[in-house]
Amino acid sequence: MIKPIELVIFDCDGVLVDSAPLATRVQIALGAELGWPLTEGEVIDRFIGRSNASVAEQVAARLGEETAALWRDRFEQLHREAVDAGLSAVEGLPEALDAITLPTCVASSGSHEKMRHTLGRTGLYERFAGRIFSATEVTRGKPAPDLFLHAARQMGVDPERCVVVEDSRPGVQAARAAGMRAFGYAGGLTPAGRLEGAGTVVFHDMRELPALIAGV
């Protein structure tokens, strides 16, 4: 028997705030600057949806620890500048939040500092204050289930009663590994085919989300 949903867990970048294109452009620029030329598709596959630690490990394996540390610092600086220059909520997201009556929280690969900045710039921080969880709080980032299981524990909800809204392949994989149902948002950078899988509904317009959740 499928149990009713009691909690909606949102990823942040690319789901709440339209920051994935900004981050992708910054990563491509850093790759060109520091010696690892990357295409948009390669950035999406390697970096989007993953923790800072995971990105740093990949860069270190390719370019060494010193360059990885420089890459991390430069990314934080350039990403902040890009956010300040123009970041918006994902199209249709505020309306979707207004229509969702279930409890919600955020569980993101980004740091708390980064989420305070991005959610604050888009007027969304207060909607989730006190219910925001970061991969920095767990041992393993996405695609491991640790972060989503941590969020469910902190919110006092069984994993099987949670749904996750994600826009990355590691994110939907993490939701499945946690035993949670997933909604894969394909209105951003990640192609729909990369989000499809067991227990996952793929959608393209955030305004569809309330009805999809109600229909689970």
Short mmCIF file of C-alpha atoms in Angstrom, two decimals:
data_model
loop_
_atom_site.label_atom_id
_atom_site.label_comp_id
_atom_site.label_asym_id
_atom_site.label_seq_id
_atom_site.Cartn_x
_atom_site.Cartn_y
_atom_site.Cartn_z
CA MET A 1 0.00 0.00 0.00
CA ILE A 2 1.38 3.42 -0.98
CA LYS A 3 1.53 5.68 2.05
CA PRO A 4 0.30 9.30 1.82
CA ILE A 5 2.82 12.09 1.44
CA GLU A 6 3.65 14.14 4.54
CA LEU A 7 6.70 16.10 3.41
CA VAL A 8 7.98 17.71 0.19
CA ILE A 9 11.78 18.02 0.05
CA PHE A 10 13.10 20.58 -2.43
CA ASP A 11 16.56 20.76 -3.90
CA CYS A 12 17.72 24.38 -4.12
CA ASP A 13 19.80 25.17 -7.22
CA GLY A 14 17.76 24.68 -10.38
CA VAL A 15 14.59 23.84 -8.45
CA LEU A 16 13.95 26.87 -6.24
CA VAL A 17 16.40 29.34 -7.74
CA ASP A 18 17.47 29.48 -11.38
CA SER A 19 21.15 29.29 -10.50
CA ALA A 20 22.17 26.18 -12.45
CA PRO A 21 22.85 28.12 -15.69
CA LEU A 22 24.96 30.63 -13.71
CA ALA A 23 26.95 27.87 -12.03
CA THR A 24 27.47 26.06 -15.31
CA ARG A 25 28.83 29.18 -17.01
CA VAL A 26 31.19 29.79 -14.08
CA GLN A 27 32.47 26.20 -14.14
CA ILE A 28 33.11 26.39 -17.89
CA ALA A 29 35.01 29.68 -17.44
CA LEU A 30 37.09 28.22 -14.61
CA GLY A 31 37.92 25.16 -16.65
CA ALA A 32 39.18 27.34 -19.49
CA GLU A 33 41.18 29.47 -17.06
CA LEU A 34 42.73 26.67 -14.99
CA GLY A 35 43.43 24.01 -17.59
CA TRP A 36 40.40 21.74 -17.85
CA PRO A 37 38.29 22.71 -20.90
CA LEU A 38 34.70 21.62 -20.29
CA THR A 39 31.54 21.66 -22.36
CA GLU A 40 28.13 22.48 -20.90
CA GLY A 41 27.16 18.80 -21.09
CA GLU A 42 30.30 17.75 -19.23
CA VAL A 43 29.66 20.26 -16.46
CA ILE A 44 26.08 19.03 -16.09
CA ASP A 45 27.18 15.40 -15.93
CA ARG A 46 30.13 15.93 -13.60
CA PHE A 47 29.22 18.84 -11.31
CA ILE A 48 25.54 19.81 -11.28
CA GLY A 49 23.75 18.40 -8.26
CA ARG A 50 26.94 17.36 -6.50
CA SER A 51 28.54 18.76 -3.36
CA ASN A 52 31.50 21.13 -3.28
CA ALA A 53 33.58 18.25 -1.89
CA SER A 54 32.70 16.05 -4.85
CA VAL A 55 33.63 18.77 -7.34
CA ALA A 56 36.89 19.42 -5.50
CA GLU A 57 37.77 15.71 -5.62
CA GLN A 58 37.25 15.61 -9.36
CA VAL A 59 39.31 18.75 -9.97
CA ALA A 60 42.09 17.50 -7.68
CA ALA A 61 42.25 14.19 -9.52
CA ARG A 62 42.62 16.07 -12.80
CA LEU A 63 44.70 19.13 -11.87
CA GLY A 64 46.05 18.58 -8.35
CA GLU A 65 45.08 19.70 -4.84
CA GLU A 66 46.47 23.23 -5.18
CA THR A 67 44.45 23.95 -8.32
CA ALA A 68 41.37 22.36 -6.75
CA ALA A 69 41.61 24.78 -3.82
CA LEU A 70 42.00 27.73 -6.21
CA TRP A 71 39.06 26.47 -8.30
CA ARG A 72 36.86 26.28 -5.19
CA ASP A 73 37.74 29.79 -4.04
CA ARG A 74 37.32 31.27 -7.52
CA PHE A 75 34.00 29.51 -7.97
CA GLU A 76 32.62 30.92 -4.73
CA GLN A 77 33.69 34.44 -5.74
CA LEU A 78 32.43 34.29 -9.34
CA HIS A 79 29.20 32.53 -8.40
CA ARG A 80 28.40 35.18 -5.80
CA GLU A 81 29.05 37.92 -8.35
CA ALA A 82 26.80 36.18 -10.90
CA VAL A 83 24.02 35.77 -8.34
CA ASP A 84 24.22 39.43 -7.35
CA ALA A 85 24.13 40.46 -11.01
CA GLY A 86 20.85 38.73 -11.64
CA LEU A 87 19.25 35.67 -10.05
CA SER A 88 15.56 34.82 -10.05
CA ALA A 89 13.35 32.11 -8.67
CA VAL A 90 12.62 29.27 -11.06
CA GLU A 91 9.71 30.26 -13.28
CA GLY A 92 6.40 29.26 -11.70
CA LEU A 93 8.00 28.29 -8.39
CA PRO A 94 6.41 30.96 -6.14
CA GLU A 95 2.96 30.06 -7.45
CA ALA A 96 3.66 26.37 -6.89
CA LEU A 97 4.75 26.99 -3.30
CA ASP A 98 1.60 29.01 -2.65
CA ALA A 99 -0.52 26.05 -3.81
CA ILE A 100 1.32 23.31 -1.88
CA THR A 101 -0.28 22.76 1.53
CA LEU A 102 2.02 19.99 2.79
CA PRO A 103 5.07 20.70 4.98
CA THR A 104 8.20 21.52 2.97
CA CYS A 105 11.94 21.76 3.47
CA VAL A 106 15.14 22.23 1.46
CA ALA A 107 17.96 19.69 1.10
CA SER A 108 20.79 20.89 -1.12
CA SER A 109 24.34 20.00 -2.07
CA GLY A 110 25.18 23.67 -1.51
CA SER A 111 26.44 25.15 1.74
CA HIS A 112 24.21 27.04 4.16
CA GLU A 113 26.08 30.24 3.30
CA LYS A 114 25.39 29.75 -0.39
CA MET A 115 21.69 29.04 0.21
CA ARG A 116 21.30 32.07 2.46
CA HIS A 117 22.67 34.11 -0.40
CA THR A 118 20.69 32.60 -3.29
CA LEU A 119 17.41 32.13 -1.43
CA GLY A 120 17.80 35.54 0.14
CA ARG A 121 18.36 37.24 -3.22
CA THR A 122 15.13 35.72 -4.57
CA GLY A 123 12.96 36.38 -1.51
CA LEU A 124 12.58 32.66 -0.74
CA TYR A 125 14.73 32.31 2.37
CA GLU A 126 12.00 33.18 4.85
CA ARG A 127 9.70 30.55 3.32
CA PHE A 128 12.09 27.83 4.42
CA ALA A 129 14.01 29.33 7.36
CA GLY A 130 14.67 26.67 9.99
CA ARG A 131 13.97 23.87 7.49
CA ILE A 132 17.09 24.07 5.31
CA PHE A 133 19.59 21.20 5.20
CA SER A 134 22.99 21.04 3.51
CA ALA A 135 25.25 18.24 2.30
CA THR A 136 27.85 19.71 4.68
CA GLU A 137 25.82 18.09 7.49
CA VAL A 138 26.27 14.50 6.24
CA THR A 139 29.14 12.20 5.34
CA ARG A 140 28.17 11.49 1.74
CA GLY A 141 26.58 13.85 -0.75
CA LYS A 142 24.22 12.99 -3.59
CA PRO A 143 23.78 10.46 -5.22
CA ALA A 144 24.06 8.83 -1.78
CA PRO A 145 20.79 9.01 0.20
CA ASP A 146 22.33 10.55 3.34
CA LEU A 147 21.14 14.13 2.89
CA PHE A 148 17.51 13.27 2.16
CA LEU A 149 17.39 10.76 5.03
CA HIS A 150 18.87 13.44 7.31
CA ALA A 151 16.23 15.95 6.22
CA ALA A 152 13.44 13.45 6.82
CA ARG A 153 14.77 12.64 10.31
CA GLN A 154 15.05 16.29 11.23
CA MET A 155 11.50 16.90 10.03
CA GLY A 156 10.21 13.81 11.85
CA VAL A 157 8.80 12.10 8.75
CA ASP A 158 9.35 8.54 7.51
CA PRO A 159 11.26 8.42 4.20
CA GLU A 160 8.46 6.53 2.46
CA ARG A 161 6.14 9.45 3.23
CA CYS A 162 8.46 11.98 1.54
CA VAL A 163 8.70 13.20 -2.04
CA VAL A 164 11.76 14.94 -3.44
CA VAL A 165 11.78 17.64 -6.14
CA GLU A 166 15.08 17.52 -8.04
CA ASP A 167 16.60 18.72 -11.30
CA SER A 168 19.78 16.63 -11.46
CA ARG A 169 20.60 12.98 -12.06
CA PRO A 170 22.52 12.61 -8.77
CA GLY A 171 19.53 14.16 -7.01
CA VAL A 172 16.90 11.75 -8.31
CA GLN A 173 19.31 8.86 -7.71
CA ALA A 174 19.68 10.00 -4.09
CA ALA A 175 15.90 10.17 -3.67
CA ARG A 176 15.49 6.62 -5.00
CA ALA A 177 18.29 5.38 -2.75
CA ALA A 178 16.51 6.96 0.22
CA GLY A 179 13.28 5.11 -0.63
CA MET A 180 11.50 8.33 -1.52
CA ARG A 181 9.39 9.15 -4.55
CA ALA A 182 10.84 11.82 -6.82
CA PHE A 183 9.69 14.54 -9.18
CA GLY A 184 12.35 15.32 -11.76
CA TYR A 185 12.15 18.90 -13.03
CA ALA A 186 13.26 18.92 -16.66
CA GLY A 187 12.57 22.58 -17.29
CA GLY A 188 16.20 23.49 -16.62
CA LEU A 189 19.52 22.17 -17.87
CA THR A 190 19.22 18.43 -17.32
CA PRO A 191 17.53 16.53 -20.17
CA ALA A 192 14.40 14.60 -19.21
CA GLY A 193 16.00 11.30 -20.11
CA ARG A 194 18.67 11.81 -17.45
CA LEU A 195 16.00 12.12 -14.76
CA GLU A 196 13.76 9.20 -15.70
CA GLY A 197 13.71 6.08 -13.57
CA ALA A 198 11.77 4.01 -11.07
CA GLY A 199 9.57 5.99 -8.71
CA THR A 200 10.21 9.22 -10.59
CA VAL A 201 7.77 11.50 -12.40
CA VAL A 202 9.43 13.90 -14.85
CA PHE A 203 7.77 17.28 -15.48
CA HIS A 204 8.68 20.47 -17.33
CA ASP A 205 6.70 23.33 -15.73
CA MET A 206 6.92 24.09 -12.01
CA ARG A 207 3.29 25.18 -12.05
CA GLU A 208 2.38 21.51 -12.62
CA LEU A 209 3.93 20.44 -9.34
CA PRO A 210 1.04 20.99 -6.87
CA ALA A 211 -1.33 18.83 -8.92
CA LEU A 212 1.34 16.16 -9.38
CA ILE A 213 1.96 16.00 -5.63
CA ALA A 214 -1.76 15.85 -4.92
CA GLY A 215 -2.07 12.95 -7.31
CA VAL A 216 0.61 10.79 -5.66
#
